[in-house]
Amino acid sequence: MADSSGSNPQSPGFTDKLKSWLYWSWTYICTLWFAMVLTMVYVLRSPLKLQETVNAASVFLNTLTPKFYVALTGTSSLISGLILIFEWWYFRRYGTSFIEQVSVSHLRPLLGGAENSSSAGLFSSVNGDAEPRTNVAECKVWRNPLNLFRGAEYSRYTWVTGKEPLTYYDMNLSAQDHQTFFLGDTQQLRPEDSVMQKAWRERNPQARIRAAYQAIELNRECAAAYVLLAEEEATTITEAERLFKQALKSAGKDTNLVVYIKRRLAMCARKLGRIKEAVKMMRDLMKEFPLLGMLNIHENLLEALLELQAYADVQAVLAKYDDISLPKSATICYTSALLKARAVSDKFSPEAASRRGLSTAEMNAVEAIHRAVEFNPHVPKYLLEMKSLILPPEHILKRGDSEAVAYAFFHLQHWKRAEGALNLLHCTWEGTFRIIPYPLEKGHLFYPYPGCTETADRELLPSFHEVSVYPKKELPFFILFTAGLCSFCAMLAMLTHQFPELMGVFVKAFFSTLFAPLGFFADKMENFMPSCLWHQLANV
């Protein structure tokens, strides 16, 4: 059976070869056809009166004044300038050229071209199937383990700046998380649960708060309502902590609610300066619910331990979670790099290292930095304060700009505390890009950098933030082309207006030079072919 299928001329390999041969031959057929058309036009120039038509056109063009040419070139410059502005705006907003996108999406299939594999979909393989789950997981949106409190922190930012730090997409994801996490089985909803289900979906904060109070009126022990009030109505961390404690009393045996509330209480203790208490609460929570590792409570623990400067404990946590079988994060990779950089950074000097070479410890630190930068290349610019920070979103995309913002917002102080660590990062982080293959067909230490991060980050981060993009996209050809066309037409318009006679002489010389090879080729053809043959073809 295998032999018969392999010899079948209708097999996929034979079909692909036939298609490729047709595409290859079509190019040469078109070229031959075009050459034949030019030859026939030249042969039939007398019956078609091409010479008289060209002379008439020349007379007409000679009668035109320089003002016409100024208007023509000026209009061309204006139109190409408008196209340039639109193309630039579209590229900044969507990361691609509009003309290029339309050409690939609509014109190329009409012309019989094959669909480019790069535009066939982000996770499509050659045969149309989905890529392995590992690549899909790279573009999954995760809950930010250290997300701030809306009432006590995000709202304060809005009051001061008048800007909304959270996008609707981000808040909608949080509403879905809360409904799934707190309400569970929708078949057994109590009246207060139905009210809270609607409350999480409300877009208006005041409407959510009113719904929470309505749920409390139905049941004084509605823990989810106290959680919402702690998150959104409390204007201080102390007030939020009080409401979370009230919610914990009412949570009962609801595991999801208990885990969420205890975690937020630990974060309240961390923000209020009771760091040892926060560390104990996080350790107890991880010990009590070891199967809830997907909540990434260890990232809260790492940040608190770094604040205590308990670096041995930080290393112990990393030894458990920085495992090859577990999903990585910027917190894991950059904290590991920080610990190794801290051991050598206080005595590190680029000049001395260039003379004597790197020691083993310095090499380990540099490799750890390269590993972290490959995982998330956006973080260093925030740590080195080359890019301004904003409040982190409630959800992040691993390896994306949103994760970089969230990590740097909480960990910049820890890098500053380690003497020389930022200097070592500054001297070595860009060396990572010499290691990673380009274009990014394959990763070096991780999977190839996903292509979906820019789109997802633009949804997660506010519009006033300039999203960091990696790898940097080159300007599309059509933007460069329209920019050159606009500049060229504007220059012609100006020169024609200032020097009309000189430009006329220049244009005539240009076109005579341009068509000189055609004239030379025509003369050679007339000398090569018998005159009787040309006469007979003309009669035909």
Coordinates of N, CA and C in Angstrom, one line a residue, residues 306-412:
L306 N 12.7 39.9 48.8 CA 13.7 40.8 48.3 C 13.7 42.1 49.1
E307 N 12.5 42.5 49.6 CA 12.3 43.7 50.4 C 13.0 43.5 51.7
L308 N 12.9 42.3 52.3 CA 13.6 41.9 53.5 C 15.1 41.7 53.3
Q309 N 15.6 41.7 52.1 CA 16.9 41.4 51.7 C 17.4 40.0 52.2
A310 N 16.4 39.1 52.2 CA 16.6 37.7 52.6 C 17.0 36.9 51.4
Y311 N 18.2 37.1 50.9 CA 18.6 36.6 49.6 C 18.7 35.1 49.6
A312 N 19.1 34.5 50.8 CA 19.2 33.0 50.8 C 17.8 32.4 50.7
D313 N 16.8 33.0 51.3 CA 15.4 32.5 51.1 C 14.9 32.7 49.7
V314 N 15.3 33.8 49.1 CA 15.0 34.0 47.7 C 15.5 32.9 46.8
Q315 N 16.8 32.6 47.1 CA 17.5 31.5 46.3 C 16.8 30.2 46.5
A316 N 16.3 29.9 47.7 CA 15.6 28.7 48.0 C 14.3 28.6 47.2
V317 N 13.6 29.7 47.1 CA 12.3 29.7 46.4 C 12.6 29.6 44.9
L318 N 13.6 30.2 44.4 CA 14.0 30.1 43.0 C 14.4 28.6 42.6
A319 N 15.1 28.0 43.6 CA 15.5 26.6 43.3 C 14.3 25.7 43.1
K320 N 13.2 26.1 43.7 CA 12.0 25.3 43.6 C 11.2 25.6 42.4
Y321 N 11.1 26.9 42.0 CA 10.2 27.3 40.9 C 10.9 27.6 39.6
D322 N 12.2 27.8 39.6 CA 13.0 28.0 38.4 C 13.4 26.7 37.8
D323 N 12.4 25.9 37.5 CA 12.6 24.5 37.0 C 12.3 24.5 35.5
I324 N 13.0 23.6 34.8 CA 12.8 23.6 33.3 C 11.4 23.1 32.9
S325 N 10.7 22.4 33.8 CA 9.4 21.9 33.4 C 8.3 22.9 33.8
L326 N 8.6 23.9 34.5 CA 7.6 24.9 34.9 C 7.6 26.1 34.0
P327 N 6.5 26.8 33.8 CA 6.5 28.0 33.0 C 7.3 29.1 33.6
K328 N 8.1 29.8 32.8 CA 8.9 30.9 33.4 C 8.1 32.2 33.4
S329 N 8.7 33.2 34.0 CA 8.2 34.5 34.1 C 9.3 35.5 34.2
A330 N 9.0 36.8 34.0 CA 10.1 37.8 34.1 C 10.6 37.8 35.6
T331 N 9.7 37.6 36.5 CA 10.1 37.7 37.9 C 11.1 36.6 38.2
I332 N 10.9 35.4 37.7 CA 11.8 34.2 38.0 C 13.1 34.5 37.3
C333 N 13.1 34.9 36.0 CA 14.4 35.0 35.3 C 15.2 36.2 35.8
Y334 N 14.5 37.4 36.0 CA 15.3 38.6 36.4 C 15.7 38.5 37.9
T335 N 14.9 37.8 38.7 CA 15.4 37.7 40.1 C 16.6 36.8 40.2
S336 N 16.6 35.7 39.4 CA 17.8 34.9 39.3 C 19.0 35.7 38.8
A337 N 18.8 36.5 37.8 CA 19.9 37.3 37.3 C 20.4 38.3 38.4
L338 N 19.4 38.9 39.1 CA 19.8 39.9 40.2 C 20.6 39.2 41.2
L339 N 20.3 38.0 41.6 CA 21.1 37.4 42.7 C 22.5 37.1 42.2
K340 N 22.7 36.7 41.0 CA 24.0 36.4 40.4 C 24.8 37.7 40.2
A341 N 24.1 38.7 39.7 CA 24.7 40.0 39.5 C 25.2 40.7 40.8
R342 N 24.3 40.5 41.8 CA 24.6 41.1 43.1 C 26.0 40.6 43.7
A343 N 26.3 39.3 43.4 CA 27.5 38.7 43.9 C 28.8 39.3 43.4
V344 N 28.7 40.0 42.2 CA 29.9 40.5 41.5 C 29.8 41.9 41.1
S345 N 28.6 42.5 41.2 CA 28.4 43.8 40.6 C 29.1 45.0 41.4
D346 N 29.3 44.8 42.7 CA 29.9 45.9 43.5 C 31.4 46.1 43.1
K347 N 32.0 45.1 42.5 CA 33.4 45.3 42.1 C 33.6 45.2 40.6
F348 N 32.5 45.2 39.9 CA 32.6 45.0 38.4 C 33.0 46.3 37.7
S349 N 33.9 46.2 36.8 CA 34.4 47.4 36.0 C 34.5 46.9 34.6
P350 N 33.8 47.6 33.6 CA 33.9 47.2 32.2 C 35.4 47.2 31.7
E351 N 36.1 48.3 32.1 CA 37.5 48.4 31.7 C 38.4 47.3 32.2
A352 N 38.2 46.9 33.5 CA 39.0 45.8 34.0 C 38.6 44.5 33.4
A353 N 37.3 44.3 33.2 CA 36.9 43.1 32.6 C 37.4 42.9 31.1
S354 N 37.5 44.0 30.4 CA 38.0 43.9 29.0 C 39.5 43.6 29.0
R355 N 40.2 44.0 30.1 CA 41.7 43.7 30.1 C 41.9 42.3 30.5
R356 N 41.3 41.9 31.6 CA 41.6 40.5 32.2 C 40.6 39.5 31.8
G357 N 39.5 39.8 31.2 CA 38.5 38.9 30.9 C 37.5 38.7 32.1
L358 N 36.4 38.0 31.9 CA 35.4 37.8 32.9 C 35.8 36.6 33.8
S359 N 35.6 36.7 35.1 CA 35.8 35.6 36.0 C 34.6 34.7 35.8
T360 N 34.7 33.5 36.5 CA 33.6 32.5 36.4 C 32.3 33.1 37.0
A361 N 32.4 33.8 38.1 CA 31.2 34.4 38.7 C 30.6 35.5 37.8
E362 N 31.4 36.3 37.2 CA 31.0 37.3 36.3 C 30.3 36.7 35.1
M363 N 30.9 35.7 34.6 CA 30.4 35.0 33.4 C 29.0 34.4 33.7
N364 N 28.8 33.8 34.9 CA 27.5 33.3 35.3 C 26.5 34.4 35.4
A365 N 26.9 35.6 35.9 CA 26.0 36.7 36.0 C 25.6 37.2 34.7
V366 N 26.5 37.3 33.8 CA 26.2 37.8 32.4 C 25.3 36.8 31.7
E367 N 25.6 35.5 31.8 CA 24.7 34.5 31.2 C 23.3 34.6 31.8
A368 N 23.2 34.8 33.1 CA 21.9 35.0 33.7 C 21.1 36.2 33.1
I369 N 21.8 37.3 32.9 CA 21.2 38.5 32.4 C 20.8 38.2 30.9
H370 N 21.6 37.6 30.2 CA 21.3 37.2 28.8 C 20.0 36.3 28.7
R371 N 20.0 35.4 29.7 CA 18.8 34.5 29.7 C 17.5 35.3 30.0
A372 N 17.6 36.2 31.0 CA 16.5 37.0 31.4 C 16.0 37.9 30.2
V373 N 17.0 38.6 29.6 CA 16.7 39.5 28.5 C 16.1 38.7 27.3
E374 N 16.5 37.5 27.0 CA 15.9 36.7 26.0 C 14.5 36.4 26.3
F375 N 14.2 36.1 27.6 CA 12.8 35.8 27.9 C 11.9 37.0 27.8
N376 N 12.4 38.2 28.3 CA 11.6 39.4 28.1 C 12.5 40.5 27.8
P377 N 12.6 40.9 26.6 CA 13.6 42.0 26.2 C 13.1 43.4 26.5
H378 N 11.9 43.6 27.0 CA 11.4 44.9 27.3 C 11.8 45.4 28.7
V379 N 12.2 44.5 29.6 CA 12.4 44.9 31.0 C 13.6 45.8 31.2
P380 N 14.8 45.6 30.5 CA 16.0 46.5 30.8 C 15.7 48.0 30.7
K381 N 15.0 48.4 29.7 CA 14.7 49.8 29.5 C 14.0 50.4 30.6
Y382 N 13.1 49.7 31.3 CA 12.4 50.2 32.4 C 13.3 50.2 33.7
L383 N 14.1 49.1 33.8 CA 15.0 49.1 35.0 C 16.1 50.2 34.9
L384 N 16.6 50.4 33.7 CA 17.6 51.4 33.4 C 17.0 52.8 33.3
E385 N 15.7 52.9 33.4 CA 15.0 54.2 33.4 C 15.2 54.9 32.0
M386 N 15.3 54.1 31.0 CA 15.3 54.7 29.6 C 13.9 54.9 29.1
K387 N 13.0 54.3 29.8 CA 11.6 54.4 29.4 C 10.7 54.6 30.7
S388 N 9.7 55.5 30.6 CA 9.0 55.8 31.8 C 8.0 54.7 32.2
L389 N 7.9 54.5 33.5 CA 7.0 53.5 34.0 C 5.5 54.1 34.2
I390 N 4.6 53.1 34.1 CA 3.2 53.5 34.4 C 2.7 52.4 35.4
L391 N 1.5 52.6 35.9 CA 0.9 51.6 36.8 C 0.7 50.3 36.1
P392 N 1.0 49.2 36.7 CA 0.9 47.9 36.0 C -0.6 47.5 35.7
P393 N -0.9 46.8 34.7 CA -2.2 46.4 34.4 C -2.6 45.2 35.3
E394 N -3.9 44.9 35.3 CA -4.4 43.8 36.2 C -4.1 42.4 35.5
H395 N -3.8 42.4 34.2 CA -3.4 41.2 33.5 C -2.1 41.5 32.7
I396 N -1.3 40.5 32.5 CA -0.1 40.6 31.8 C 0.0 39.5 30.8
L397 N 0.9 39.8 29.8 CA 1.2 38.8 28.8 C 2.7 38.5 29.0
K398 N 3.0 37.2 29.3 CA 4.3 36.8 29.5 C 5.2 37.1 28.3
R399 N 6.4 37.6 28.5 CA 7.4 38.0 27.5 C 6.9 39.3 26.8
G400 N 5.8 39.9 27.2 CA 5.4 41.2 26.6 C 5.7 42.4 27.4
D401 N 5.3 43.6 26.8 CA 5.6 44.8 27.5 C 4.8 45.0 28.8
S402 N 3.6 44.4 28.8 CA 2.8 44.5 30.0 C 3.5 43.8 31.2
E403 N 4.1 42.6 31.0 CA 4.8 41.9 32.0 C 6.0 42.7 32.4
A404 N 6.7 43.4 31.5 CA 7.9 44.2 31.8 C 7.5 45.4 32.7
V405 N 6.4 46.0 32.4 CA 5.9 47.1 33.2 C 5.6 46.6 34.7
A406 N 4.9 45.5 34.7 CA 4.5 45.0 36.1 C 5.8 44.6 36.9
Y407 N 6.7 43.9 36.2 CA 8.0 43.5 37.0 C 8.8 44.7 37.4
A408 N 9.0 45.7 36.5 CA 9.9 46.8 36.9 C 9.2 47.7 37.9
F409 N 7.9 47.8 37.9 CA 7.2 48.7 38.8 C 7.5 48.2 40.3
F410 N 7.5 46.9 40.5 CA 7.7 46.4 41.9 C 9.2 46.1 42.2
H411 N 10.0 45.8 41.2 CA 11.4 45.3 41.4 C 12.5 46.3 41.1
L412 N 12.2 47.4 40.6 CA 13.2 48.4 40.3 C 14.0 48.8 41.6

